[in-house]
Amino acid sequence: MNLSELQNGQEGVIVKVKGHGAFRMRLMEMGFVRGKFVKAIKNAPLRDPIEYQILDYNISLRRSEAKYIEIITKEEASKLDMDNYHGVITNDILKLSANKKRKTINVAFVGNPNCGKTSIFNWATGSFEHVGNYSGVTVDVKKGTFEQNGYTFNIYDLPGTYSLSAYSPEELYVREHIFNETPDIVLNVIDASNLERNLFLTTQLIDMDIKVVAALNMFDDLKRHGDYIDYDQLGTMLGIPFVPTVGSKGHGIKRLFDTIIEVYEDKNPKLRHIHINYGEEIERSIDSIEESLKGLNDLGIKMSPRYIAIKALEKDKKLLSTLESKEIYKDLLSKIRKEIERIESKCNEKSEVLIADAKYGFIAGAVKETFKESPKNRRRKTEMVDTIITHRLFGIPIFLFFMWIMFQATFSLGSYPMNWIESGVQLLGNALNSAMPDGMLKDLFIDGIIGGVGGVIVFLPNILILFFFISFMEDTGYMARAAFIMDKLMHKIGLHGKSFIPLIMGFGCNVPAIMATRTIEDRNNRILTILINPFMSCSARLPVYILIIGAFFPEHAGTVLFSMYAGGILVAIISSRLFKKYLFKGKDTPFVMELPTYRIPTMRSTLRHMWHKGEQYLKKMGGIIMIASIIIWFLGYFPRETDNAEKYEQKIVQISQHYDQLMKNASGNEKAELQKKKEEQLSSIVVKKEKERQQNSYIGRIGRWIEPALRPLGFDWKMGVSLLSGIAAKEIVVSTISVLYQANDSGNNKAQLIENMRNDTYADGTKVFTPLVALGFLVFTLIYFPCVAVIAAIKNETGSWKWALFTVVYTTSLAWFLALLIHQIGKLFI
């Protein structure tokens, strides 16, 4: 708990003192040192300030100051596992409890996009967070915990950001996290191969006057290029310890967290607070504004006054807005404006530009003293590759070729392991069919669970291959090039290159892709990107594509699969143009995106990411898809009897008796022929009986109720029910089809399912599924209602149900209209 929560007469032991350096030092000088006993004496009449007793004397603190002192009381200590101690909590035991609690260190990871924060996070915590060689992968804080040398680390992977201004959501998010959560240590992860650019963020952390440790990540790249950096000397100059790391391979991670412990315990010799010199005129204005900040009280406690003064001179609107409620706001604002006018008139330059120039001057000086670049051009290979990859004529064809290769491999390479899994599912179905007695339970296991879940799990290899390619392109840096290549096209549809990354991520899953739009500064562009993202074919749609394409377009499988993804992109482009023209009018936002050097990703990181997605898919199998399969099976299984059931039974008896009578007087060959005819007629009757039973089942009634709306598209009630079930998750479309088409098939294999779909007919004998109907079904699946999770993500990211409901209506309407066009126009030619 915090000291401000201590009740009158209650006692505790100080665990740690938080806040910026000068404030923390002032509290410690007053006696508020960790391990010391403190007692709340009384509150002032208005509950502020509070009088405390510490080191045999009384002292008062404002509540806003006391909340930065973490303590532990006897009540809290009794809840800790102190070697199963159950006696009276003595002062010695309380101190031991405080020491144990003090050994929990909160660390915030801060760094530029693409600096490798998440790689270090994954190695330290054993997590499986996505690592990508492009900006904007981390769009929210991720928390992990691990232990080292008796200390527990709570680490927070914050969004990548180039600075701590308030120009973008991620910049503001990181800054607010540091000020509101007051981490014990900020770990500044730096790309060692891009020192000058990365150190700009470091200078802002120095201004904050907080405890910082720097990780010189990707240090192997720096050495490979023949560069040299004296990181010990750099750390001494900046007052921050630097530790070389290779996050992708785990090198230097232990040493890094050992250094964090040293800094936390104030035992690192390099740790000191320095002031970056901004030049005589700016320093004079900083001092003047700092003097006026003395009346700010709580804000001056939360942030270093020097930092507030610097941000004020940078015209930081967000920070200035936090001052509006203060009594001194008008006088302070007047003072800030006067100082800005004085600086700009004297230096003939914007104040924020002068501060940025001073920072880069400071960085250049530090780098010149400590860094030696290899005489060879370190980006030569990257530039050589980029002359081809990002060529204005060849760039887009190469990108499309890569996409085609990915989808072709997804279908062709995935067919081998898919057949193995399919055989395993079939063996399991056959084993249960032989082992279990006939009845409802057997039907549930074979037709419901194995038929439904098994019908979807066979597509796991295809999902893994797709994610392997996407992960590889992200990790190498090619995905950032794809955004660069597509920037001009993005502008033509009213977006910019930054929108391309969330759209490509949508091929994996639309939910994190929609969350990734947080990196887009302009709100209109952000919402527009969210609205067209569901048209990107997520991996959940892939099983539907593979099933239908394998059944009706096997000779052109890879091309048709590629066409589905390309079709989604085309629909997104057209929709974006219309939305931009009528819903989101405005100017385009300038596009700036880093093109990182190409890197060969470790197979470990690529496979780890691929398997993480596969693991999520498997969890879906045992969760929502299994439940949905059981529900669908139940709705299709009951009621068991129909009005014409007796008529069918009588027909079966009549046919059996008729052929049995004929076979009595027949020869051997004639008997075989008669037996064959008997089986064919009986099979035909059984199929008709089962079709009628299905149509009168609960799910058949639901399907027939929505069938009139789908008949113009060429869809029957089974397709309608499948699409309806896909609202929960698109994979359930396949499990529903599997359950409906394999109700009487014990094999439960994909080949039999495809055969049943191809042979399904209406009462007049016409085929239910034709290539034309199959194409319309694919397009409908591509475009209609995204899953419930996507709708929830749209609501959360836009802050309104308006856009979520709009997405439901316009995607489903568009899907119906396009499927109608395909079927009605297609019938004219086919």
Short mmCIF file of C-alpha atoms in Angstrom, two decimals, residues 193-572:
data_model
loop_
_atom_site.label_atom_id
_atom_site.label_comp_id
_atom_site.label_asym_id
_atom_site.label_seq_id
_atom_site.Cartn_x
_atom_site.Cartn_y
_atom_site.Cartn_z
CA SER A 193 23.11 0.11 -35.42
CA ASN A 194 21.05 3.35 -35.37
CA LEU A 195 22.49 5.16 -32.38
CA GLU A 196 21.82 8.81 -33.21
CA ARG A 197 18.17 8.29 -34.03
CA ASN A 198 17.52 6.09 -30.98
CA LEU A 199 19.34 8.34 -28.52
CA PHE A 200 16.86 11.18 -29.12
CA LEU A 201 14.34 9.27 -27.00
CA THR A 202 17.10 8.70 -24.41
CA THR A 203 17.61 12.47 -24.05
CA GLN A 204 13.91 12.86 -23.22
CA LEU A 205 14.19 10.18 -20.53
CA ILE A 206 17.20 12.06 -19.13
CA ASP A 207 15.05 15.22 -18.93
CA MET A 208 12.44 13.27 -16.95
CA ASP A 209 15.01 12.62 -14.19
CA ILE A 210 14.07 8.95 -13.75
CA LYS A 211 16.16 5.80 -13.31
CA VAL A 212 17.13 4.49 -16.74
CA VAL A 213 19.14 1.50 -17.96
CA ALA A 214 19.95 1.27 -21.68
CA ALA A 215 20.15 -1.98 -23.66
CA LEU A 216 22.32 -1.66 -26.77
CA ASN A 217 20.33 -4.24 -28.67
CA MET A 218 21.23 -5.94 -31.96
CA PHE A 219 24.86 -5.54 -30.92
CA ASP A 220 25.81 -8.39 -33.24
CA ASP A 221 24.75 -6.27 -36.23
CA LEU A 222 27.03 -3.45 -35.09
CA LYS A 223 30.02 -5.79 -34.75
CA ARG A 224 29.25 -7.55 -38.03
CA HIS A 225 29.49 -4.22 -39.83
CA GLY A 226 32.89 -3.56 -38.27
CA ASP A 227 31.65 -0.65 -36.11
CA TYR A 228 32.89 0.00 -32.56
CA ILE A 229 31.28 1.74 -29.59
CA ASP A 230 32.76 2.41 -26.15
CA TYR A 231 29.49 1.86 -24.29
CA ASP A 232 31.14 2.22 -20.87
CA GLN A 233 32.33 5.71 -21.76
CA LEU A 234 28.93 6.54 -23.29
CA GLY A 235 27.22 5.44 -20.07
CA THR A 236 29.56 7.57 -17.98
CA MET A 237 28.82 10.63 -20.14
CA LEU A 238 25.02 10.18 -20.06
CA GLY A 239 24.73 8.94 -16.45
CA ILE A 240 23.05 5.77 -17.71
CA PRO A 241 24.59 2.28 -17.72
CA PHE A 242 24.63 0.69 -21.20
CA VAL A 243 24.53 -3.10 -21.66
CA PRO A 244 25.10 -4.77 -25.07
CA THR A 245 22.41 -7.35 -25.94
CA VAL A 246 21.20 -9.53 -28.79
CA GLY A 247 17.52 -9.92 -27.96
CA SER A 248 16.73 -12.41 -30.73
CA LYS A 249 19.32 -14.87 -29.35
CA GLY A 250 19.12 -14.03 -25.65
CA HIS A 251 22.70 -12.76 -25.43
CA GLY A 252 23.37 -10.28 -22.60
CA ILE A 253 19.88 -10.60 -21.07
CA LYS A 254 21.13 -11.87 -17.68
CA ARG A 255 23.76 -9.14 -17.46
CA LEU A 256 21.12 -6.59 -18.42
CA PHE A 257 18.86 -7.50 -15.50
CA ASP A 258 21.84 -7.72 -13.13
CA THR A 259 22.53 -4.10 -14.08
CA ILE A 260 18.88 -3.20 -13.48
CA ILE A 261 19.21 -4.62 -9.95
CA GLU A 262 22.35 -2.51 -9.38
CA VAL A 263 20.58 0.65 -10.53
CA TYR A 264 17.51 -0.17 -8.46
CA GLU A 265 19.72 -0.60 -5.39
CA ASP A 266 21.64 2.62 -6.25
CA LYS A 267 24.86 0.62 -6.53
CA ASN A 268 25.80 1.30 -10.14
CA PRO A 269 28.72 3.79 -10.40
CA LYS A 270 27.52 5.22 -13.72
CA LEU A 271 24.10 6.20 -12.39
CA ARG A 272 23.75 9.97 -12.08
CA HIS A 273 21.41 12.67 -13.30
CA ILE A 274 22.79 15.07 -15.88
CA HIS A 275 21.33 18.21 -17.42
CA ILE A 276 21.49 18.46 -21.19
CA ASN A 277 22.68 21.95 -22.00
CA TYR A 278 20.23 23.63 -24.39
CA GLY A 279 22.21 26.80 -24.81
CA GLU A 280 22.28 30.05 -22.88
CA GLU A 281 18.96 31.49 -24.06
CA ILE A 282 16.91 28.30 -23.60
CA GLU A 283 18.52 27.51 -20.25
CA ARG A 284 17.62 31.01 -19.08
CA SER A 285 13.98 30.41 -20.06
CA ILE A 286 13.97 26.97 -18.41
CA ASP A 287 15.18 28.50 -15.12
CA SER A 288 12.58 31.25 -15.33
CA ILE A 289 9.70 28.83 -15.96
CA GLU A 290 10.96 26.46 -13.25
CA GLU A 291 10.77 29.31 -10.77
CA SER A 292 7.13 29.89 -11.70
CA LEU A 293 6.33 26.17 -11.27
CA LYS A 294 6.83 26.21 -7.49
CA GLY A 295 3.12 26.71 -6.94
CA LEU A 296 2.12 23.59 -8.91
CA ASN A 297 2.40 21.20 -5.96
CA ASP A 298 1.14 17.78 -7.15
CA LEU A 299 2.14 18.22 -10.84
CA GLY A 300 5.63 19.24 -9.76
CA ILE A 301 5.76 16.03 -7.73
CA LYS A 302 4.62 13.85 -10.64
CA MET A 303 7.07 15.35 -13.15
CA SER A 304 10.45 16.98 -12.89
CA PRO A 305 9.96 20.80 -13.00
CA ARG A 306 12.81 21.03 -15.50
CA TYR A 307 11.02 18.53 -17.76
CA ILE A 308 7.77 20.52 -17.51
CA ALA A 309 9.64 23.69 -18.46
CA ILE A 310 11.28 22.02 -21.47
CA LYS A 311 7.97 20.59 -22.71
CA ALA A 312 6.33 23.98 -22.23
CA LEU A 313 8.98 25.56 -24.47
CA GLU A 314 8.32 22.77 -26.99
CA LYS A 315 4.65 23.89 -27.02
CA ASP A 316 3.40 20.50 -25.86
CA LYS A 317 -0.39 21.03 -25.96
CA LYS A 318 -1.23 17.95 -23.91
CA LEU A 319 1.02 19.01 -21.05
CA LEU A 320 -0.24 22.58 -21.15
CA SER A 321 -3.83 21.31 -20.96
CA THR A 322 -3.02 19.59 -17.62
CA LEU A 323 -2.11 22.99 -16.20
CA GLU A 324 -5.49 24.58 -16.94
CA SER A 325 -6.99 23.66 -13.57
CA LYS A 326 -4.12 25.26 -11.62
CA GLU A 327 -4.50 28.66 -9.98
CA ILE A 328 -1.24 29.88 -11.49
CA TYR A 329 -2.24 28.76 -15.00
CA LYS A 330 -2.86 32.20 -16.50
CA ASP A 331 0.31 33.72 -15.09
CA LEU A 332 2.31 30.64 -16.02
CA LEU A 333 0.94 30.57 -19.59
CA SER A 334 1.76 34.22 -19.97
CA LYS A 335 5.30 33.58 -18.74
CA ILE A 336 5.74 30.63 -21.15
CA ARG A 337 4.53 32.68 -24.11
CA LYS A 338 6.85 35.54 -23.27
CA GLU A 339 9.83 33.21 -23.00
CA ILE A 340 8.97 31.50 -26.30
CA GLU A 341 8.61 34.89 -28.05
CA ARG A 342 11.93 36.07 -26.56
CA ILE A 343 13.78 32.93 -27.68
CA GLU A 344 12.27 32.88 -31.18
CA SER A 345 12.87 36.58 -31.84
CA LYS A 346 16.46 36.36 -30.61
CA CYS A 347 17.38 33.10 -32.36
CA ASN A 348 15.12 33.54 -35.40
CA GLU A 349 13.91 29.95 -35.08
CA LYS A 350 11.02 28.01 -33.48
CA SER A 351 11.71 27.13 -29.85
CA GLU A 352 10.87 23.43 -30.34
CA VAL A 353 13.29 23.27 -33.28
CA LEU A 354 16.04 24.84 -31.17
CA ILE A 355 15.50 22.25 -28.41
CA ALA A 356 15.54 19.38 -30.91
CA ASP A 357 18.73 20.76 -32.50
CA ALA A 358 20.33 21.00 -29.05
CA LYS A 359 19.40 17.39 -28.31
CA TYR A 360 20.86 16.18 -31.60
CA GLY A 361 23.95 18.29 -30.98
CA PHE A 362 24.34 16.64 -27.57
CA ILE A 363 23.86 13.21 -29.16
CA ALA A 364 26.34 13.97 -31.97
CA GLY A 365 28.95 14.97 -29.41
CA ALA A 366 28.44 11.84 -27.32
CA VAL A 367 28.53 9.59 -30.40
CA LYS A 368 31.63 11.27 -31.78
CA GLU A 369 33.45 10.59 -28.51
CA THR A 370 32.45 6.94 -28.24
CA PHE A 371 31.51 5.54 -31.67
CA LYS A 372 33.71 4.60 -34.61
CA GLU A 373 32.04 3.60 -37.84
CA SER A 374 33.56 1.07 -40.19
CA PRO A 375 34.85 2.65 -43.40
CA LYS A 376 32.71 0.29 -45.47
CA ASN A 377 29.11 1.22 -46.15
CA ARG A 378 27.11 -0.76 -43.59
CA ARG A 379 23.77 -0.47 -45.44
CA ARG A 380 25.19 -1.41 -48.83
CA LYS A 381 23.55 -4.84 -48.96
CA THR A 382 20.18 -3.45 -47.89
CA GLU A 383 20.38 -0.71 -50.51
CA MET A 384 21.33 -3.23 -53.22
CA VAL A 385 18.34 -5.42 -52.38
CA ASP A 386 16.04 -2.39 -52.21
CA THR A 387 16.98 -1.30 -55.74
CA ILE A 388 15.05 -4.37 -56.90
CA ILE A 389 12.49 -4.96 -54.13
CA THR A 390 11.23 -1.36 -53.99
CA HIS A 391 11.70 -0.57 -57.69
CA ARG A 392 8.91 1.65 -59.01
CA LEU A 393 8.15 -0.81 -61.84
CA PHE A 394 9.08 -4.19 -60.36
CA GLY A 395 8.12 -3.54 -56.70
CA ILE A 396 4.40 -4.31 -56.95
CA PRO A 397 4.75 -7.35 -59.28
CA ILE A 398 7.39 -8.80 -56.94
CA PHE A 399 5.10 -8.25 -53.95
CA LEU A 400 2.16 -9.91 -55.75
CA PHE A 401 4.42 -12.80 -56.77
CA PHE A 402 5.47 -13.30 -53.12
CA MET A 403 1.82 -13.31 -52.11
CA TRP A 404 0.98 -15.87 -54.81
CA ILE A 405 3.89 -18.09 -53.70
CA MET A 406 2.60 -17.89 -50.12
CA PHE A 407 -0.93 -18.98 -51.01
CA GLN A 408 0.24 -21.65 -53.45
CA ALA A 409 2.51 -23.11 -50.75
CA THR A 410 -0.28 -22.88 -48.20
CA PHE A 411 -2.46 -25.09 -50.36
CA SER A 412 0.06 -27.47 -51.98
CA LEU A 413 2.57 -28.02 -49.16
CA GLY A 414 -0.22 -28.14 -46.61
CA SER A 415 -1.97 -30.97 -48.44
CA TYR A 416 0.55 -33.60 -47.26
CA PRO A 417 0.28 -33.13 -43.48
CA MET A 418 -3.42 -32.41 -43.96
CA ASN A 419 -3.86 -35.89 -45.44
CA TRP A 420 -2.01 -37.41 -42.48
CA ILE A 421 -4.24 -35.65 -39.96
CA GLU A 422 -7.28 -36.59 -42.04
CA SER A 423 -6.25 -40.26 -41.90
CA GLY A 424 -5.80 -40.01 -38.15
CA VAL A 425 -9.26 -38.50 -37.75
CA GLN A 426 -10.72 -41.26 -39.92
CA LEU A 427 -8.96 -43.99 -37.89
CA LEU A 428 -10.29 -42.49 -34.68
CA GLY A 429 -13.81 -42.37 -36.13
CA ASN A 430 -13.58 -45.98 -37.30
CA ALA A 431 -12.23 -47.14 -33.93
CA LEU A 432 -15.08 -45.47 -32.05
CA ASN A 433 -17.57 -46.82 -34.57
CA SER A 434 -16.38 -50.38 -33.85
CA ALA A 435 -15.96 -49.97 -30.09
CA MET A 436 -19.15 -48.15 -29.14
CA PRO A 437 -22.69 -49.58 -29.22
CA ASP A 438 -25.19 -47.94 -31.56
CA GLY A 439 -27.08 -45.04 -30.04
CA MET A 440 -27.19 -41.31 -29.49
CA LEU A 441 -23.86 -41.13 -27.60
CA LYS A 442 -22.04 -42.88 -30.43
CA ASP A 443 -23.61 -40.54 -32.98
CA LEU A 444 -22.60 -37.52 -30.84
CA PHE A 445 -18.96 -38.57 -30.68
CA ILE A 446 -18.59 -39.67 -34.29
CA ASP A 447 -20.83 -37.24 -36.18
CA GLY A 448 -20.86 -34.30 -33.76
CA ILE A 449 -17.44 -34.02 -32.12
CA ILE A 450 -15.14 -35.91 -34.50
CA GLY A 451 -17.12 -34.85 -37.57
CA GLY A 452 -17.22 -31.19 -36.50
CA VAL A 453 -13.86 -30.65 -34.81
CA GLY A 454 -12.06 -33.16 -37.03
CA GLY A 455 -13.43 -31.39 -40.09
CA VAL A 456 -11.64 -28.21 -39.01
CA ILE A 457 -8.47 -29.51 -37.33
CA VAL A 458 -7.23 -30.99 -40.61
CA PHE A 459 -6.55 -27.43 -41.79
CA LEU A 460 -3.98 -26.77 -39.01
CA PRO A 461 -0.99 -27.32 -41.37
CA ASN A 462 -2.36 -24.71 -43.81
CA ILE A 463 -2.76 -22.20 -40.96
CA LEU A 464 0.81 -22.85 -39.78
CA ILE A 465 2.27 -22.44 -43.27
CA LEU A 466 0.40 -19.16 -43.80
CA PHE A 467 1.67 -17.77 -40.48
CA PHE A 468 5.20 -18.97 -41.21
CA PHE A 469 5.30 -16.88 -44.40
CA ILE A 470 3.74 -13.81 -42.76
CA SER A 471 6.10 -14.05 -39.78
CA PHE A 472 9.14 -14.49 -42.04
CA MET A 473 8.25 -11.41 -44.12
CA GLU A 474 7.72 -9.34 -40.98
CA ASP A 475 10.95 -10.47 -39.31
CA THR A 476 13.15 -9.87 -42.36
CA GLY A 477 11.92 -6.30 -42.85
CA TYR A 478 10.13 -6.99 -46.12
CA MET A 479 6.73 -6.08 -44.67
CA ALA A 480 7.91 -2.50 -44.10
CA ARG A 481 8.96 -2.43 -47.78
CA ALA A 482 5.53 -3.70 -48.75
CA ALA A 483 4.04 -0.70 -46.94
CA PHE A 484 6.44 1.58 -48.80
CA ILE A 485 5.62 -0.04 -52.15
CA MET A 486 1.89 0.27 -51.56
CA ASP A 487 2.01 3.83 -50.22
CA LYS A 488 1.04 5.44 -53.53
CA LEU A 489 -1.88 3.06 -53.92
CA MET A 490 -2.87 3.73 -50.30
CA HIS A 491 -2.94 7.45 -51.03
CA LYS A 492 -5.16 6.86 -54.05
CA ILE A 493 -7.73 5.10 -51.85
CA GLY A 494 -7.52 7.85 -49.24
CA LEU A 495 -5.07 6.19 -46.83
CA HIS A 496 -1.30 6.05 -46.45
CA GLY A 497 1.39 3.42 -45.98
CA LYS A 498 0.86 3.10 -42.24
CA SER A 499 -2.58 1.64 -42.94
CA PHE A 500 -1.03 -1.14 -44.98
CA ILE A 501 0.57 -2.94 -42.03
CA PRO A 502 -2.74 -3.46 -40.13
CA LEU A 503 -4.34 -4.58 -43.39
CA ILE A 504 -1.63 -7.20 -44.00
CA MET A 505 -1.90 -8.29 -40.35
CA GLY A 506 -5.56 -8.94 -41.11
CA PHE A 507 -4.48 -11.98 -43.14
CA GLY A 508 -3.58 -13.52 -39.79
CA CYS A 509 -6.41 -12.28 -37.59
CA ASN A 510 -8.57 -9.19 -37.91
CA VAL A 511 -8.69 -8.57 -34.12
CA PRO A 512 -4.99 -7.68 -33.52
CA ALA A 513 -4.94 -6.02 -36.93
CA ILE A 514 -7.70 -3.65 -35.84
CA MET A 515 -5.83 -2.99 -32.58
CA ALA A 516 -2.70 -2.20 -34.63
CA THR A 517 -4.50 0.81 -36.16
CA ARG A 518 -3.65 2.67 -32.94
CA THR A 519 -0.37 3.65 -34.59
CA ILE A 520 -2.29 5.75 -37.16
CA GLU A 521 -2.38 9.32 -35.86
CA ASP A 522 -5.30 10.66 -37.90
CA ARG A 523 -8.65 9.48 -36.45
CA ASN A 524 -10.48 9.46 -39.80
CA ASN A 525 -7.77 7.35 -41.43
CA ARG A 526 -7.77 5.07 -38.39
CA ILE A 527 -11.53 4.41 -38.50
CA LEU A 528 -11.42 4.00 -42.28
CA THR A 529 -8.66 1.37 -41.92
CA ILE A 530 -10.73 -0.41 -39.26
CA LEU A 531 -13.82 -0.49 -41.50
CA ILE A 532 -12.03 -2.09 -44.46
CA ASN A 533 -9.90 -4.47 -42.37
CA PRO A 534 -12.58 -7.23 -42.20
CA PHE A 535 -12.20 -7.66 -45.97
CA MET A 536 -8.70 -9.01 -45.38
CA SER A 537 -9.12 -12.81 -45.37
CA CYS A 538 -8.19 -13.89 -41.84
CA SER A 539 -6.82 -17.36 -41.16
CA ALA A 540 -10.24 -18.45 -39.83
CA ARG A 541 -11.64 -18.20 -43.37
CA LEU A 542 -8.84 -20.34 -44.78
CA PRO A 543 -10.45 -23.71 -43.84
CA VAL A 544 -13.63 -22.68 -45.69
CA TYR A 545 -11.62 -21.69 -48.77
CA ILE A 546 -9.59 -24.90 -48.77
CA LEU A 547 -12.65 -27.13 -48.37
CA ILE A 548 -14.70 -25.46 -51.13
CA ILE A 549 -11.75 -24.94 -53.49
CA GLY A 550 -10.59 -28.54 -52.98
CA ALA A 551 -14.09 -29.79 -53.79
CA PHE A 552 -14.91 -27.67 -56.84
CA PHE A 553 -11.68 -26.04 -58.13
CA PRO A 554 -8.94 -28.63 -57.43
CA GLU A 555 -7.11 -28.01 -60.71
CA HIS A 556 -6.56 -24.29 -60.01
CA ALA A 557 -6.45 -24.38 -56.21
CA GLY A 558 -3.55 -21.97 -55.60
CA THR A 559 -4.79 -19.43 -58.15
CA VAL A 560 -8.37 -19.44 -56.81
CA LEU A 561 -7.07 -19.10 -53.24
CA PHE A 562 -4.89 -16.16 -54.29
CA SER A 563 -7.90 -14.65 -56.07
CA MET A 564 -9.94 -14.76 -52.87
CA TYR A 565 -7.30 -12.77 -50.99
CA ALA A 566 -6.84 -10.40 -53.94
CA GLY A 567 -10.62 -10.01 -54.17
CA GLY A 568 -10.79 -8.99 -50.53
CA ILE A 569 -8.13 -6.35 -51.18
CA LEU A 570 -10.05 -5.09 -54.23
CA VAL A 571 -13.30 -4.79 -52.25
CA ALA A 572 -11.36 -2.96 -49.50
#
